[in-house]
mmCIF file of C-alpha atoms in Angstrom:
data_model
loop_
_atom_site.group_PDB
_atom_site.id
_atom_site.type_symbol
_atom_site.label_atom_id
_atom_site.label_comp_id
_atom_site.label_asym_id
_atom_site.label_seq_id
_atom_site.Cartn_x
_atom_site.Cartn_y
_atom_site.Cartn_z
ATOM 1 C CA UNK A 313 -4.593 -52.668 -22.726
ATOM 2 C CA UNK A 314 -4.141 -51.307 -26.242
ATOM 3 C CA UNK A 315 -4.305 -47.754 -24.834
ATOM 4 C CA UNK A 316 -1.499 -48.631 -22.392
ATOM 5 C CA UNK A 317 0.602 -49.787 -25.341
ATOM 6 C CA UNK A 318 0.100 -46.393 -27.018
ATOM 7 C CA UNK A 319 1.310 -44.625 -23.853
ATOM 8 C CA UNK A 320 4.410 -46.803 -23.686
ATOM 9 C CA UNK A 321 5.175 -46.143 -27.348
ATOM 10 C CA UNK A 322 4.741 -42.383 -26.863
ATOM 11 C CA UNK A 323 7.080 -42.423 -23.860
ATOM 12 C CA UNK A 324 9.640 -44.456 -25.824
ATOM 13 C CA UNK A 325 9.412 -41.851 -28.598
ATOM 14 C CA UNK A 326 10.236 -39.079 -26.116
ATOM 15 C CA UNK A 327 13.259 -41.049 -24.876
ATOM 16 C CA UNK A 328 14.488 -41.365 -28.470
ATOM 17 C CA UNK A 329 13.915 -37.676 -29.234
ATOM 18 C CA UNK A 330 15.884 -36.548 -26.160
ATOM 19 C CA UNK A 331 18.707 -38.966 -27.031
ATOM 20 C CA UNK A 332 18.863 -37.575 -30.575
ATOM 21 C CA UNK A 333 18.808 -33.946 -29.435
ATOM 22 C CA UNK A 334 21.508 -34.591 -26.859
ATOM 23 C CA UNK A 335 23.794 -35.948 -29.599
ATOM 24 C CA UNK A 336 22.979 -33.526 -32.411
ATOM 25 C CA UNK A 337 21.639 -30.195 -31.087
ATOM 26 C CA UNK A 338 24.312 -27.623 -30.053
ATOM 27 C CA UNK A 339 22.108 -26.246 -27.238
ATOM 28 C CA UNK A 340 21.082 -29.637 -25.864
ATOM 29 C CA UNK A 341 24.702 -30.848 -25.930
ATOM 30 C CA UNK A 342 25.719 -28.086 -23.501
ATOM 31 C CA UNK A 343 23.020 -28.614 -20.876
ATOM 32 C CA UNK A 344 23.812 -29.801 -17.358
ATOM 33 C CA UNK A 345 21.813 -30.505 -14.210
ATOM 34 C CA UNK A 346 22.626 -26.991 -13.025
ATOM 35 C CA UNK A 347 21.697 -25.233 -16.276
ATOM 36 C CA UNK A 348 18.342 -27.025 -16.464
ATOM 37 C CA UNK A 349 17.404 -26.420 -12.812
ATOM 38 C CA UNK A 350 16.042 -22.860 -13.156
ATOM 39 C CA UNK A 351 14.239 -23.784 -16.381
ATOM 40 C CA UNK A 352 12.553 -26.719 -14.636
ATOM 41 C CA UNK A 353 11.377 -24.490 -11.799
ATOM 42 C CA UNK A 354 9.925 -22.092 -14.376
ATOM 43 C CA UNK A 355 8.083 -24.967 -16.081
ATOM 44 C CA UNK A 356 6.560 -26.053 -12.761
ATOM 45 C CA UNK A 357 5.237 -22.529 -12.162
ATOM 46 C CA UNK A 358 3.832 -22.383 -15.689
ATOM 47 C CA UNK A 359 2.027 -25.661 -15.050
ATOM 48 C CA UNK A 360 0.697 -24.215 -11.798
ATOM 49 C CA UNK A 361 -0.613 -21.156 -13.645
ATOM 50 C CA UNK A 362 -2.378 -23.323 -16.227
ATOM 51 C CA UNK A 363 -4.006 -25.397 -13.464
ATOM 52 C CA UNK A 364 -5.300 -22.293 -11.688
ATOM 53 C CA UNK A 365 -6.630 -20.960 -15.010
ATOM 54 C CA UNK A 366 -8.334 -24.338 -15.606
ATOM 55 C CA UNK A 367 -6.771 -24.235 -19.089
ATOM 56 C CA UNK A 368 -6.518 -27.960 -19.868
ATOM 57 C CA UNK A 369 -4.883 -27.579 -23.312
ATOM 58 C CA UNK A 370 -2.171 -25.509 -21.606
ATOM 59 C CA UNK A 371 -1.918 -28.072 -18.776
ATOM 60 C CA UNK A 372 -1.261 -30.747 -21.415
ATOM 61 C CA UNK A 373 1.439 -28.600 -23.027
ATOM 62 C CA UNK A 374 3.157 -27.801 -19.720
ATOM 63 C CA UNK A 375 3.059 -31.440 -18.626
ATOM 64 C CA UNK A 376 4.892 -32.273 -21.845
ATOM 65 C CA UNK A 377 7.535 -29.632 -21.131
ATOM 66 C CA UNK A 378 8.001 -30.930 -17.598
ATOM 67 C CA UNK A 379 8.165 -34.553 -18.769
ATOM 68 C CA UNK A 380 10.854 -33.561 -21.239
ATOM 69 C CA UNK A 381 12.908 -32.150 -18.373
ATOM 70 C CA UNK A 382 12.539 -35.336 -16.331
ATOM 71 C CA UNK A 383 13.743 -37.450 -19.241
ATOM 72 C CA UNK A 384 16.601 -35.005 -19.884
ATOM 73 C CA UNK A 385 17.850 -35.286 -16.273
ATOM 74 C CA UNK A 386 17.765 -39.081 -16.467
ATOM 75 C CA UNK A 387 19.656 -38.944 -19.765
ATOM 76 C CA UNK A 388 22.372 -36.768 -18.198
ATOM 77 C CA UNK A 389 22.687 -39.184 -15.274
ATOM 78 C CA UNK A 390 22.936 -42.148 -17.659
ATOM 79 C CA UNK A 391 25.821 -40.460 -19.483
ATOM 80 C CA UNK A 392 27.621 -40.126 -16.152
ATOM 81 C CA UNK A 393 26.950 -43.784 -15.331
ATOM 82 C CA UNK A 394 24.814 -42.971 -12.271
ATOM 83 C CA UNK A 395 21.304 -44.144 -13.240
ATOM 84 C CA UNK A 396 18.918 -44.158 -16.190
ATOM 85 C CA UNK A 397 15.193 -43.617 -16.806
ATOM 86 C CA UNK A 398 14.413 -47.265 -16.093
ATOM 87 C CA UNK A 399 16.025 -46.913 -12.655
ATOM 88 C CA UNK A 400 13.955 -43.780 -11.998
ATOM 89 C CA UNK A 401 10.683 -45.444 -12.973
ATOM 90 C CA UNK A 402 11.392 -48.684 -11.123
ATOM 91 C CA UNK A 403 12.351 -46.670 -8.058
ATOM 92 C CA UNK A 404 9.130 -44.665 -7.937
ATOM 93 C CA UNK A 405 7.004 -47.789 -8.570
ATOM 94 C CA UNK A 406 8.744 -49.603 -5.736
ATOM 95 C CA UNK A 407 8.248 -46.618 -3.423
ATOM 96 C CA UNK A 408 4.565 -46.267 -4.292
ATOM 97 C CA UNK A 409 3.892 -49.946 -3.615
ATOM 98 C CA UNK A 410 5.760 -49.750 -0.307
ATOM 99 C CA UNK A 411 3.894 -46.624 0.824
ATOM 100 C CA UNK A 412 0.474 -48.055 -0.109
ATOM 101 C CA UNK A 413 0.339 -51.177 2.075
ATOM 102 C CA UNK A 414 -3.464 -50.842 2.145
ATOM 103 C CA UNK A 415 -3.399 -51.619 -1.598
ATOM 104 C CA UNK A 416 -0.350 -53.878 -1.974
ATOM 105 C CA UNK A 417 -0.351 -55.366 1.534
ATOM 106 C CA UNK A 418 -2.691 -56.314 4.345
ATOM 107 C CA UNK A 419 -2.911 -52.935 6.143
ATOM 108 C CA UNK A 420 -6.419 -51.558 6.643
ATOM 109 C CA UNK A 421 -7.301 -47.858 6.582
ATOM 110 C CA UNK A 422 -10.480 -45.937 7.365
ATOM 111 C CA UNK A 423 -9.943 -42.861 5.219
ATOM 112 C CA UNK A 424 -7.393 -40.589 3.523
ATOM 113 C CA UNK A 425 -6.148 -39.346 6.906
ATOM 114 C CA UNK A 426 -4.981 -42.854 7.774
ATOM 115 C CA UNK A 427 -3.311 -43.098 4.366
ATOM 116 C CA UNK A 428 -1.378 -39.851 4.891
ATOM 117 C CA UNK A 429 -0.339 -40.798 8.413
ATOM 118 C CA UNK A 430 0.924 -44.191 7.207
ATOM 119 C CA UNK A 431 2.767 -42.429 4.385
ATOM 120 C CA UNK A 432 4.716 -40.173 6.757
ATOM 121 C CA UNK A 433 5.511 -43.012 9.155
ATOM 122 C CA UNK A 434 6.790 -45.193 6.311
ATOM 123 C CA UNK A 435 8.932 -42.307 5.039
ATOM 124 C CA UNK A 436 10.580 -42.028 8.450
ATOM 125 C CA UNK A 437 11.130 -45.775 8.526
ATOM 126 C CA UNK A 438 12.799 -45.616 5.096
ATOM 127 C CA UNK A 439 15.177 -42.882 6.245
ATOM 128 C CA UNK A 440 16.132 -44.659 9.470
ATOM 129 C CA UNK A 441 15.687 -43.802 13.128
ATOM 130 C CA UNK A 442 17.938 -40.743 12.999
ATOM 131 C CA UNK A 443 15.857 -39.073 10.308
ATOM 132 C CA UNK A 444 13.776 -36.169 11.606
ATOM 133 C CA UNK A 445 10.204 -35.484 10.492
ATOM 134 C CA UNK A 446 10.911 -32.056 8.988
ATOM 135 C CA UNK A 447 14.165 -32.883 7.199
ATOM 136 C CA UNK A 448 12.255 -33.597 3.991
ATOM 137 C CA UNK A 449 10.906 -30.041 3.681
ATOM 138 C CA UNK A 450 12.985 -28.250 0.988
ATOM 139 C CA UNK A 451 14.834 -25.211 2.342
ATOM 140 C CA UNK A 452 14.193 -23.171 -0.809
ATOM 141 C CA UNK A 453 10.385 -23.500 -0.765
ATOM 142 C CA UNK A 454 8.490 -20.177 -0.627
ATOM 143 C CA UNK A 455 7.614 -19.383 3.000
ATOM 144 C CA UNK A 456 3.846 -19.867 2.645
ATOM 145 C CA UNK A 457 4.203 -23.237 0.922
ATOM 146 C CA UNK A 458 6.873 -24.271 3.417
ATOM 147 C CA UNK A 459 4.631 -23.443 6.398
ATOM 148 C CA UNK A 460 1.847 -25.585 4.923
ATOM 149 C CA UNK A 461 4.222 -28.508 4.292
ATOM 150 C CA UNK A 462 5.692 -28.243 7.806
ATOM 151 C CA UNK A 463 2.226 -28.428 9.329
ATOM 152 C CA UNK A 464 1.229 -31.296 7.058
ATOM 153 C CA UNK A 465 4.406 -33.212 7.919
ATOM 154 C CA UNK A 466 3.952 -32.957 11.677
ATOM 155 C CA UNK A 467 0.282 -33.879 11.266
ATOM 156 C CA UNK A 468 1.439 -37.089 9.618
ATOM 157 C CA UNK A 469 3.520 -37.787 12.723
ATOM 158 C CA UNK A 470 0.445 -37.313 14.936
ATOM 159 C CA UNK A 471 1.151 -33.716 16.071
ATOM 160 C CA UNK A 472 -2.086 -31.918 15.287
ATOM 161 C CA UNK A 473 -5.170 -30.330 16.814
ATOM 162 C CA UNK A 474 -7.665 -32.805 18.279
ATOM 163 C CA UNK A 475 -10.542 -30.580 17.173
ATOM 164 C CA UNK A 476 -10.002 -28.302 14.209
ATOM 165 C CA UNK A 477 -12.312 -25.664 15.710
ATOM 166 C CA UNK A 478 -9.755 -25.054 18.474
ATOM 167 C CA UNK A 479 -7.327 -23.541 15.978
ATOM 168 C CA UNK A 480 -9.335 -20.311 15.924
ATOM 169 C CA UNK A 481 -8.412 -19.595 19.543
ATOM 170 C CA UNK A 482 -4.774 -19.777 18.446
ATOM 171 C CA UNK A 483 -5.432 -17.475 15.483
ATOM 172 C CA UNK A 484 -7.088 -14.909 17.785
ATOM 173 C CA UNK A 485 -4.278 -15.233 20.325
ATOM 174 C CA UNK A 486 -1.600 -14.602 17.687
ATOM 175 C CA UNK A 487 -3.550 -11.668 16.239
ATOM 176 C CA UNK A 488 -3.793 -10.141 19.719
ATOM 177 C CA UNK A 489 -0.046 -10.501 20.258
ATOM 178 C CA UNK A 490 0.638 -8.888 16.879
ATOM 179 C CA UNK A 491 -1.670 -5.964 17.664
ATOM 180 C CA UNK A 492 0.065 -5.489 21.020
ATOM 181 C CA UNK A 493 3.443 -5.186 19.292
ATOM 182 C CA UNK A 494 1.962 -2.785 16.733
ATOM 183 C CA UNK A 495 1.017 -0.445 19.569
ATOM 184 C CA UNK A 496 4.553 -0.642 20.996
ATOM 185 C CA UNK A 497 6.117 0.051 17.602
ATOM 186 C CA UNK A 498 8.969 -2.465 17.869
ATOM 187 C CA UNK A 499 9.487 -3.437 14.211
ATOM 188 C CA UNK A 500 11.430 -6.624 14.914
ATOM 189 C CA UNK A 501 8.835 -7.962 17.357
ATOM 190 C CA UNK A 502 6.024 -6.873 15.031
ATOM 191 C CA UNK A 503 7.571 -8.980 12.270
ATOM 192 C CA UNK A 504 7.917 -11.978 14.596
ATOM 193 C CA UNK A 505 4.317 -11.779 15.757
ATOM 194 C CA UNK A 506 3.026 -11.263 12.219
ATOM 195 C CA UNK A 507 4.862 -14.448 11.220
ATOM 196 C CA UNK A 508 3.232 -16.335 14.100
ATOM 197 C CA UNK A 509 -0.187 -14.992 13.081
ATOM 198 C CA UNK A 510 0.260 -15.986 9.436
ATOM 199 C CA UNK A 511 1.485 -19.439 10.484
ATOM 200 C CA UNK A 512 -1.686 -19.884 12.575
ATOM 201 C CA UNK A 513 -3.929 -18.764 9.677
ATOM 202 C CA UNK A 514 -2.190 -21.209 7.318
ATOM 203 C CA UNK A 515 -2.716 -23.942 9.894
ATOM 204 C CA UNK A 516 -6.426 -23.099 10.071
ATOM 205 C CA UNK A 517 -6.687 -23.272 6.276
ATOM 206 C CA UNK A 518 -5.039 -26.700 6.272
ATOM 207 C CA UNK A 519 -7.396 -28.028 8.944
ATOM 208 C CA UNK A 520 -10.399 -26.963 6.874
ATOM 209 C CA UNK A 521 -9.064 -28.543 3.678
ATOM 210 C CA UNK A 522 -8.061 -25.272 2.003
ATOM 211 C CA UNK A 523 -4.698 -24.925 0.305
ATOM 212 C CA UNK A 524 -3.582 -21.411 1.368
ATOM 213 C CA UNK A 525 -1.209 -21.013 -1.588
ATOM 214 C CA UNK A 526 -4.046 -21.636 -4.053
ATOM 215 C CA UNK A 527 -6.416 -19.418 -2.070
ATOM 216 C CA UNK A 528 -3.958 -16.510 -2.003
ATOM 217 C CA UNK A 529 -3.086 -16.891 -5.678
ATOM 218 C CA UNK A 530 -6.789 -16.738 -6.608
ATOM 219 C CA UNK A 531 -7.085 -13.523 -4.591
ATOM 220 C CA UNK A 532 -3.967 -12.135 -6.320
ATOM 221 C CA UNK A 533 -5.530 -12.940 -9.690
ATOM 222 C CA UNK A 534 -8.830 -11.350 -8.662
ATOM 223 C CA UNK A 535 -7.083 -8.193 -7.436
ATOM 224 C CA UNK A 536 -5.035 -7.879 -10.643
ATOM 225 C CA UNK A 537 -8.181 -8.148 -12.796
ATOM 226 C CA UNK A 538 -10.106 -5.609 -10.728
ATOM 227 C CA UNK A 539 -7.235 -3.127 -10.668
ATOM 228 C CA UNK A 540 -6.785 -3.511 -14.429
ATOM 229 C CA UNK A 541 -10.473 -2.590 -14.785
ATOM 230 C CA UNK A 542 -9.929 0.523 -12.654
ATOM 231 C CA UNK A 543 -6.943 1.521 -14.840
ATOM 232 C CA UNK A 544 -8.940 0.922 -18.013
ATOM 233 C CA UNK A 545 -11.849 3.056 -16.790
ATOM 234 C CA UNK A 546 -9.479 5.805 -15.708
ATOM 235 C CA UNK A 547 -7.922 5.788 -19.185
ATOM 236 C CA UNK A 548 -11.330 6.043 -20.853
ATOM 237 C CA UNK A 549 -12.090 9.029 -18.605
ATOM 238 C CA UNK A 550 -8.777 10.569 -19.656
ATOM 239 C CA UNK A 551 -7.335 10.481 -16.143
ATOM 240 C CA UNK A 552 -4.188 9.136 -14.514
ATOM 241 C CA UNK A 553 -4.641 7.039 -11.396
ATOM 242 C CA UNK A 554 -2.546 9.349 -9.249
ATOM 243 C CA UNK A 555 -4.803 12.236 -10.293
ATOM 244 C CA UNK A 556 -7.995 10.482 -9.177
ATOM 245 C CA UNK A 557 -9.686 10.661 -5.804
ATOM 246 C CA UNK A 558 -9.720 7.396 -3.853
ATOM 247 C CA UNK A 559 -13.528 7.453 -3.929
ATOM 248 C CA UNK A 560 -13.489 7.440 -7.748
ATOM 249 C CA UNK A 561 -11.167 4.431 -7.853
ATOM 250 C CA UNK A 562 -13.260 2.601 -5.269
ATOM 251 C CA UNK A 563 -16.391 3.185 -7.386
ATOM 252 C CA UNK A 564 -14.714 1.544 -10.390
ATOM 253 C CA UNK A 565 -13.461 -1.243 -8.101
ATOM 254 C CA UNK A 566 -17.010 -2.011 -6.944
ATOM 255 C CA UNK A 567 -18.159 -1.905 -10.554
ATOM 256 C CA UNK A 568 -15.527 -4.528 -11.452
ATOM 257 C CA UNK A 569 -16.660 -6.615 -8.505
ATOM 258 C CA UNK A 570 -20.302 -6.527 -9.635
ATOM 259 C CA UNK A 571 -19.295 -7.561 -13.172
ATOM 260 C CA UNK A 572 -17.382 -10.539 -11.738
ATOM 261 C CA UNK A 573 -20.408 -11.612 -9.740
ATOM 262 C CA UNK A 574 -22.624 -11.431 -12.827
ATOM 263 C CA UNK A 575 -20.176 -13.552 -14.828
ATOM 264 C CA UNK A 576 -20.127 -16.162 -12.044
ATOM 265 C CA UNK A 577 -23.932 -16.335 -12.107
ATOM 266 C CA UNK A 578 -23.978 -17.096 -15.856
#
């Protein structure tokens, strides 16, 4: 209980700091919802990077930055007479209690799948009968993340594969249709079929409990590290990459791969 008191005091301190900065700092005085928006998005990505790097000190720092933004938005709204931080916190607490009837009510669930399905159904009930399942997916989400959220949303409404293994037939079907369009050379249809194929692969990842965004970002990170190794080795050999044979670069690539595997074994 004493630890909870410390958390409340620390949060109160942040509220006071933001209030002081808003009144006294020339930069803070000029900020608006619109001016903070892009900075907030940047902070979210920085937090995501720290999580992928498993850098907990950096995660702590980025959480602080993001929390500052949340308090700042609430402070701006309070100035306009719309709502304040207390309204924000009470609102999310009320929503969490409502969407967890298996904790705060008499609903029984078997597992996390039941919890997620109840969550989506309660969201629809909150919005009213005219609300559509996919209206809550932000338009500006990156396409890969959006595809995953779309699939997760419709799953919550009961639209999903009965057996996850069946998704691979769909993946193969979409790959075949893409390959057929490749042979025809129609760029527009190739793009359409590639989109369908990627959507099916993302769906397969979801069904097997893999977040495709995280998986792809790990591969991006791995590729960057391996290519940096190839560049470094080329520099040591006194060569430019565009002067090297592909076989030479591939040899360095495999060397980088073996070093990674050794590090993972340690």
